[in-house]
Short mmCIF file of C-alpha atoms in Angstrom, two decimals:
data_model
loop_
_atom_site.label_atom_id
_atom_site.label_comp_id
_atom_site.label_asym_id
_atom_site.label_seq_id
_atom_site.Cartn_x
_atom_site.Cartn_y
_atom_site.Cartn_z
CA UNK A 12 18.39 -22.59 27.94
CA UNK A 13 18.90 -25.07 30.43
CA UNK A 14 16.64 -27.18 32.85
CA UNK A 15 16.01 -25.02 35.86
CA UNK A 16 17.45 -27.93 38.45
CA UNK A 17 20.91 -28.01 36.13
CA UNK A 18 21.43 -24.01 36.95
CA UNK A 19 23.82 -23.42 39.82
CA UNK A 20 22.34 -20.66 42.18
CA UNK A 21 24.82 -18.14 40.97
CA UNK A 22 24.39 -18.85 37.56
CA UNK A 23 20.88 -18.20 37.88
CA UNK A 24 21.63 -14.94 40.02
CA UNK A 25 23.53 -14.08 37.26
CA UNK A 26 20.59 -14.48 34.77
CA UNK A 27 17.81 -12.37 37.18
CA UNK A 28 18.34 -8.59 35.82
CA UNK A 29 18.15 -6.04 39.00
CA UNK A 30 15.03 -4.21 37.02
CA UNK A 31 11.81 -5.98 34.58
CA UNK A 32 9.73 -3.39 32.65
CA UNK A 33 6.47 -4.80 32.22
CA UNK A 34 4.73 -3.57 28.77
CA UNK A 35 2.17 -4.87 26.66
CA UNK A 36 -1.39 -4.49 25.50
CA UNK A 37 -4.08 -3.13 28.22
CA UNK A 38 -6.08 -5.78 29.12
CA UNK A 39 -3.21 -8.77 28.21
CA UNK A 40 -2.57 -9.25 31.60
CA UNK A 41 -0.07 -6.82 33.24
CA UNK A 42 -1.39 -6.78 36.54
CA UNK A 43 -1.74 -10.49 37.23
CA UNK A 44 2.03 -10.45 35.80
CA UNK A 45 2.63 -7.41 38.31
CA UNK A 46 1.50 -9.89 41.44
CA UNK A 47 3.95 -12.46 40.14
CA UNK A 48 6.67 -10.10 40.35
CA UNK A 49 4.90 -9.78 44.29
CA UNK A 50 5.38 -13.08 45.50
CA UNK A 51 8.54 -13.56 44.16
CA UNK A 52 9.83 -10.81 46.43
CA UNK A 53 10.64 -7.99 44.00
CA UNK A 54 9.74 -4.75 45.18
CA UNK A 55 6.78 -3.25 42.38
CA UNK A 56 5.42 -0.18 41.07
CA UNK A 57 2.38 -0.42 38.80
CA UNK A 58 2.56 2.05 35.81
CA UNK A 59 5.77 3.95 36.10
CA UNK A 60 7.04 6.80 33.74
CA UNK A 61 10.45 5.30 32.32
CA UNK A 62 12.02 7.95 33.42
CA UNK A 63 11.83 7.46 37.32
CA UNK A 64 12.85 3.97 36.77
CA UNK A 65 16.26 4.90 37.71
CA UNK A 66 15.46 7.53 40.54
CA UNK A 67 13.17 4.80 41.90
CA UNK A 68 16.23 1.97 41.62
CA UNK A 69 18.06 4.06 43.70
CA UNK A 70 15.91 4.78 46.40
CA UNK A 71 15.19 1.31 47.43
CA UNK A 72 19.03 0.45 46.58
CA UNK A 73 18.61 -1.91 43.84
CA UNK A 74 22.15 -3.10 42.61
CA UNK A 75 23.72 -2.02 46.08
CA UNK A 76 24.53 -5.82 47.21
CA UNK A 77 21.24 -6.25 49.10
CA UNK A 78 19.96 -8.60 46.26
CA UNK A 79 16.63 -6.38 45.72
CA UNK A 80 14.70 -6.32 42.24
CA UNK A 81 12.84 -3.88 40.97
CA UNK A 82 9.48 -4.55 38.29
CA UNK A 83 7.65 -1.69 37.17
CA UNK A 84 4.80 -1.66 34.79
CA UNK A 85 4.57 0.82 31.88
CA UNK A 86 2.11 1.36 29.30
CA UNK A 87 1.01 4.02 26.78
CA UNK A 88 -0.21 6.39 29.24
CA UNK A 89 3.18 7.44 29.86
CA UNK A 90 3.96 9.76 27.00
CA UNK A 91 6.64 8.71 24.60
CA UNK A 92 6.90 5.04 26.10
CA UNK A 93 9.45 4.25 23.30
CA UNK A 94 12.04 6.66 23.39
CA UNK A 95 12.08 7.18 27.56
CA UNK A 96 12.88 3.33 27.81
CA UNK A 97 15.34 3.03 24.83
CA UNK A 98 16.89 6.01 27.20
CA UNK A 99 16.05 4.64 30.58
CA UNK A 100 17.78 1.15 29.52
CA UNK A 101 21.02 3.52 28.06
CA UNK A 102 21.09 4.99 31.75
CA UNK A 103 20.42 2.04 33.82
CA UNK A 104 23.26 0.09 31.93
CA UNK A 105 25.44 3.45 32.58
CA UNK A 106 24.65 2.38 36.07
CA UNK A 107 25.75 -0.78 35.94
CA UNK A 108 22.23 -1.94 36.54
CA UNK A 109 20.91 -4.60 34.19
CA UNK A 110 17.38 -4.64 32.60
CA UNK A 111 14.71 -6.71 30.78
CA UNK A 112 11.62 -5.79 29.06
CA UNK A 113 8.48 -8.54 29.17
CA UNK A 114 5.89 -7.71 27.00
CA UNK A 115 2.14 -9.21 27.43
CA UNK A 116 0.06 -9.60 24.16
CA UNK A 117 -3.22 -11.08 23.51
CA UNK A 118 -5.35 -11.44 20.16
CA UNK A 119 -7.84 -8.32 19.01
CA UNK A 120 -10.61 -10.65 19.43
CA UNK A 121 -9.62 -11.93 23.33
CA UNK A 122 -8.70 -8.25 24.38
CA UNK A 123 -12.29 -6.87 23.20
CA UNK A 124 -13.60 -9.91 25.05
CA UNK A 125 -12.03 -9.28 28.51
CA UNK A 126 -13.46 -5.89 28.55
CA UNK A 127 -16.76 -6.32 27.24
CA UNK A 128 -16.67 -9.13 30.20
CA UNK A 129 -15.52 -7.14 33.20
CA UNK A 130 -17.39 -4.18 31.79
CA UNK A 131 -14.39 -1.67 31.72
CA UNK A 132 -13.32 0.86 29.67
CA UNK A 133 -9.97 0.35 27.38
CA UNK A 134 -8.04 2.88 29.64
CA UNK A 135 -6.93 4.61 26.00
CA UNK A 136 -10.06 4.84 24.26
CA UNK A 137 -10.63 8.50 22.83
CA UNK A 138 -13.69 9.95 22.36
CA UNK A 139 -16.52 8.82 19.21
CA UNK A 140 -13.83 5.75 19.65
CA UNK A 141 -14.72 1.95 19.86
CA UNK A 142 -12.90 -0.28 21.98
CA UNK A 143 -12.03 -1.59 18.69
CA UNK A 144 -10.45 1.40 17.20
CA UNK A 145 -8.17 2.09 20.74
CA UNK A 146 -6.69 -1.73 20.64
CA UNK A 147 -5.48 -1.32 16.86
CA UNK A 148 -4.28 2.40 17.25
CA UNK A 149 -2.47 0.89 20.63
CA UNK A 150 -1.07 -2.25 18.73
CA UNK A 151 0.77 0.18 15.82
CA UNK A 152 1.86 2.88 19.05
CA UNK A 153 3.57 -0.68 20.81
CA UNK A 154 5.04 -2.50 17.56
CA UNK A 155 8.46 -0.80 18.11
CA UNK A 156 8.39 -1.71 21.43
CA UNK A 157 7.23 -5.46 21.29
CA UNK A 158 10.40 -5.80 18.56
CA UNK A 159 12.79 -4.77 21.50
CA UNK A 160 11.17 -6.73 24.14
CA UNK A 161 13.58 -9.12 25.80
CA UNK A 162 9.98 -11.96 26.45
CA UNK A 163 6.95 -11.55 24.48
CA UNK A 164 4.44 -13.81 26.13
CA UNK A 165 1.09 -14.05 23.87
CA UNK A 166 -1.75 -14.50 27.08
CA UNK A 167 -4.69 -15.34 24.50
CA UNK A 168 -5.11 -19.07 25.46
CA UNK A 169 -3.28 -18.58 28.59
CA UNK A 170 -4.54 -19.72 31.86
CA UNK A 171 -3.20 -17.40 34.93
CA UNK A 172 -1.11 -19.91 36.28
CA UNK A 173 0.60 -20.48 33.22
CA UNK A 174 1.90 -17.10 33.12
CA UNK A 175 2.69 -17.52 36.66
CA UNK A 176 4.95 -20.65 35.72
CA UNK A 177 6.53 -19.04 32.67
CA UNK A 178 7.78 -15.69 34.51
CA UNK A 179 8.74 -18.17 37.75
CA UNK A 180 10.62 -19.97 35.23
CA UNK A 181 12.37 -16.94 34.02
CA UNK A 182 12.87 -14.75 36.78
CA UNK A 183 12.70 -16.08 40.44
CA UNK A 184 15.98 -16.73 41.94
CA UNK A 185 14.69 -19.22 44.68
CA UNK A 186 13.44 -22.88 44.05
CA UNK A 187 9.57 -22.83 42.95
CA UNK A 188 8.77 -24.75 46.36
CA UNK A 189 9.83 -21.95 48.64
CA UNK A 190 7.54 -19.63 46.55
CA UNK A 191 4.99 -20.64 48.34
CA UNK A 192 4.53 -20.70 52.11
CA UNK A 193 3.18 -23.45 54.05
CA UNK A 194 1.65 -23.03 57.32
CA UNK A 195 1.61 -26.60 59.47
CA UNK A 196 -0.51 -26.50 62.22
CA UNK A 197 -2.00 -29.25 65.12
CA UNK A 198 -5.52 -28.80 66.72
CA UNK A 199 -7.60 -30.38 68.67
CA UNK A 200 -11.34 -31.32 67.37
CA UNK A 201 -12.83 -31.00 70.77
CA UNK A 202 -12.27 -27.05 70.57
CA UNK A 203 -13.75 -26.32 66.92
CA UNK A 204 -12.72 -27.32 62.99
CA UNK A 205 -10.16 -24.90 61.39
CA UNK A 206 -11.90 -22.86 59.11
CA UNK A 207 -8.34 -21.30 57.40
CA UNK A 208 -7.16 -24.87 56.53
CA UNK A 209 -6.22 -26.27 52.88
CA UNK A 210 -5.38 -29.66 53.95
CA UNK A 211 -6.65 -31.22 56.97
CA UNK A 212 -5.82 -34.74 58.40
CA UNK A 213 -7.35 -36.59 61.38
CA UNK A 214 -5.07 -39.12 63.44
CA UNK A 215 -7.54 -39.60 65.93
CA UNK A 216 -6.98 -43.38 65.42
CA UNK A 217 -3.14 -43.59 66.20
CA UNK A 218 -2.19 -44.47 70.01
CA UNK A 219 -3.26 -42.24 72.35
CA UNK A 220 -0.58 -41.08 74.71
CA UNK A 221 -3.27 -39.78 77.27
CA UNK A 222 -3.85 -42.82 78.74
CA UNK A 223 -0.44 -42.91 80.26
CA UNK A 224 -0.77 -41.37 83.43
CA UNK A 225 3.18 -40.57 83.01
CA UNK A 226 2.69 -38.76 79.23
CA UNK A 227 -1.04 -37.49 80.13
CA UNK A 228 0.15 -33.88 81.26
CA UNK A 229 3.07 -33.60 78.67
CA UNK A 230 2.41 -32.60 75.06
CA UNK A 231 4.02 -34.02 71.67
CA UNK A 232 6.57 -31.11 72.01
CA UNK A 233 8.25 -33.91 74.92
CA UNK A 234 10.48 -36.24 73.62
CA UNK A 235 8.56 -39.56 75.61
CA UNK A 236 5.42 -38.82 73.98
CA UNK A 237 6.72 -37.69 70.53
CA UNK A 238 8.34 -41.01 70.60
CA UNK A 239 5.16 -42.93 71.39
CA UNK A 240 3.48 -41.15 69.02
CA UNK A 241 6.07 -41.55 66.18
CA UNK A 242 7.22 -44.84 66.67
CA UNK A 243 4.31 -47.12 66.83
CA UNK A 244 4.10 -49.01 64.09
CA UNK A 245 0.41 -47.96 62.80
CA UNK A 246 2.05 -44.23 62.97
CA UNK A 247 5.04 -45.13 60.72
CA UNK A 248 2.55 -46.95 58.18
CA UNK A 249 0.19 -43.98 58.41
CA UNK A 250 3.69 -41.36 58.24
CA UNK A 251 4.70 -43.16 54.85
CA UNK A 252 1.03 -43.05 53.39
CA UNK A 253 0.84 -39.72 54.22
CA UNK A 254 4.64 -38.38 53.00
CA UNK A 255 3.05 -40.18 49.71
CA UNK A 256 0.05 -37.52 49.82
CA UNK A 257 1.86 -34.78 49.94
CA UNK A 258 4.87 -35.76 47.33
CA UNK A 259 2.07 -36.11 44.93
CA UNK A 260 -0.20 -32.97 45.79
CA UNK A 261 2.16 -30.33 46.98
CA UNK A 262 3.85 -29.90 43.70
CA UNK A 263 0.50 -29.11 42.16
CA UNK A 264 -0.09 -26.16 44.83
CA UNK A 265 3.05 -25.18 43.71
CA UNK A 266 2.60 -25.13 39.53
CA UNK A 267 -1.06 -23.26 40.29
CA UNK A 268 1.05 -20.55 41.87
CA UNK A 269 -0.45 -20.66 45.33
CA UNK A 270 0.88 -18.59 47.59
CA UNK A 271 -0.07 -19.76 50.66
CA UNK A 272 -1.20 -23.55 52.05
CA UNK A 273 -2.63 -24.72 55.24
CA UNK A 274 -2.08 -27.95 56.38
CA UNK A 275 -4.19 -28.99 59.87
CA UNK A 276 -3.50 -31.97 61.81
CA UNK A 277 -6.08 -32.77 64.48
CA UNK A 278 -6.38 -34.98 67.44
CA UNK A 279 -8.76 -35.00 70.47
CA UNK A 280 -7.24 -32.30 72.50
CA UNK A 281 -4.48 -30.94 70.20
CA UNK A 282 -1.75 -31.98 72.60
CA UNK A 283 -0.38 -35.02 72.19
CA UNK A 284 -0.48 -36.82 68.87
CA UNK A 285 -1.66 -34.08 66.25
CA UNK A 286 1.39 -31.75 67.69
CA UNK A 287 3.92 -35.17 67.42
CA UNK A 288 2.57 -35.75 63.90
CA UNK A 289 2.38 -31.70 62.77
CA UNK A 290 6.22 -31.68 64.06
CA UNK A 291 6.97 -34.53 61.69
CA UNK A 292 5.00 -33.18 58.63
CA UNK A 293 6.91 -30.02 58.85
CA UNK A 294 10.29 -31.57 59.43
CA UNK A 295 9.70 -33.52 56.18
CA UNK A 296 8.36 -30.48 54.06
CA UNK A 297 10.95 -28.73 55.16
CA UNK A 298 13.82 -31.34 53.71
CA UNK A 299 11.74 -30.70 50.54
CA UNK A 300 12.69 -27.18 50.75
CA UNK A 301 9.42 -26.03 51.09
CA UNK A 302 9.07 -22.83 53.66
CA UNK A 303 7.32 -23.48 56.24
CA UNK A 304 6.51 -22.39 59.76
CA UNK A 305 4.72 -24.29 62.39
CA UNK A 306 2.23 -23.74 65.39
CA UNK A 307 0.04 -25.43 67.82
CA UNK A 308 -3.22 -24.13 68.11
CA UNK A 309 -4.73 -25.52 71.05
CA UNK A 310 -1.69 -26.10 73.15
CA UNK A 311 -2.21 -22.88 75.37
CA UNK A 312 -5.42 -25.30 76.81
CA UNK A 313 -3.32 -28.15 77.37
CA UNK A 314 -3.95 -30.04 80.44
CA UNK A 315 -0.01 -29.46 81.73
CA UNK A 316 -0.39 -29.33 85.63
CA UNK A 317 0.91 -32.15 87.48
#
């Protein structure tokens, strides 16, 4: 297979079936598989009969040129697992809908761990059985299964976002840094730290344009002050430094999986220099193809009158 940044966006269209049936073990890991499917924008349904896959499809117009995808975990509590998806893949393809099956595994040993951890109860366990006895009787019930399984991803040694990664990898149709969404914000330390941040920078010691009685009521949304602020020469030094930072540490956010990222720039007041330089941070992320949104949290107490 090629490298993900050789794939042409319709080639890797191409390669994202409309529908992923997720199947496995209990306790291998479907449901942090099932929140993968989440962020990447696919619309999910956790333990599904195989035989409302298709009725389900339909309804929220999968294959009808809207670009939606469908995952839908199924496991041995539907009755006759097997058969319903060898038939529910036969009918999907008569629909001209395509279809993958990823299947999560993990050793005896780890499985029986993981319970006896969280304190659950294997969801198939009969009764007078040991956990024991339901993981081997639900390995031989899932063996035909596993052998038509289009991924089979063995979670054992596995850390969460290394399953995150691998189904990324092999199912997301957008670039990895626009599965997460970055939230660039200014503030101003006189009104209160921001709890809610990730990241947070202080550039209390660049120029200050509120000592110009001229920029004093404007705010680094005005093109004077954002120039003031921007092209000093301390500011460019600090901009470089600080482009630097996040090259190196924004691609780790991104291979943990994060969803979400907060990145706080304060000043004094939160109206001249922290808005100039959150502006410029989220310009740049942006050209990285990051998503991100902005906002100024202290700029409805800006001093603005005249």
């Amino acid at each position: 297979m090629p490298a993900r940044d050789d794939i042409t966006a319709q080639e890797l269209a191409d390669r994202i079936p409309d529908i992923v049936i997720i199947t496995g073990m209990a306790g291998s890991g479907r449901t942090q598989a099932m929140h993968v499917f989440e962020d990447m924008g696919y619309f999910c349904i956790d333990n599904l009969p195989p035989r409302l896959i298709l009725q389900l499809a339909e309804l929220v117009g999968i294959n009808a040129g809207i670009g939606r995808h469908l995952a839908v975990t199924c496991d041995l509590r539907s009755q006759g697992l097997f058969d319903e998806l060898l038939d529910t893949i036969r009918t999907l393809e008569d629909h001209e809908m395509s279809c993958k099956i990823v299947f999560l595994d993990a050793s005896d040993e780890v499985l029986i761990r993981r319970y006896s951890e969280n304190r659950r109860r294997h969801p198939l366990v009969m009764p007078g059985e040991s956990t024991v006895d339901a993981i081997q009787r639900e390995r031989v019930q899932l063996e035909s299964i596993k052998d038509r399984a289009n991924m089979v991803i063995d979670t054992s040694r596995m850390r969460t976002s290394s399953l995150r990664n691998k189904l990324r990898m092999a199912f997301s149709e957008i670039p990895d840094q626009q599965l997460m969404d970055v939230h660039v914000f200014s503030f101003g330390f006189k009104h209160g730290l921001p709890v809610e941040a990730d990241l947070m920078i202080d550039v209390r010691f660049l120029p200050n344009p509120y000592y110009d009685p001229e920029m004093r009521t404007m705010t680094g949304l005005d093109s004077k002050v954002s120039s003031f602020v921007l092209e000093h020469p301390k500011t460019k030094e600090f901009l470089d430094a600080w482009f630097r930072l996040l090259d190196a540490v924004m691609p780790g956010y991104v291979a943990e999986g994060k969803p979400q990222l907060s990145i706080a720039v304060g000043c004094t007041g939160g109206q001249h220099r922290s808005v100039a330089i959150a502006e410029a941070t989220a310009r740049y992320l942006e050209r990285q193809q990051y998503h991100v949104s902005i906002s100024h949290r202290d700029l409805p107490r800006a001093n603005t009158a005249s």
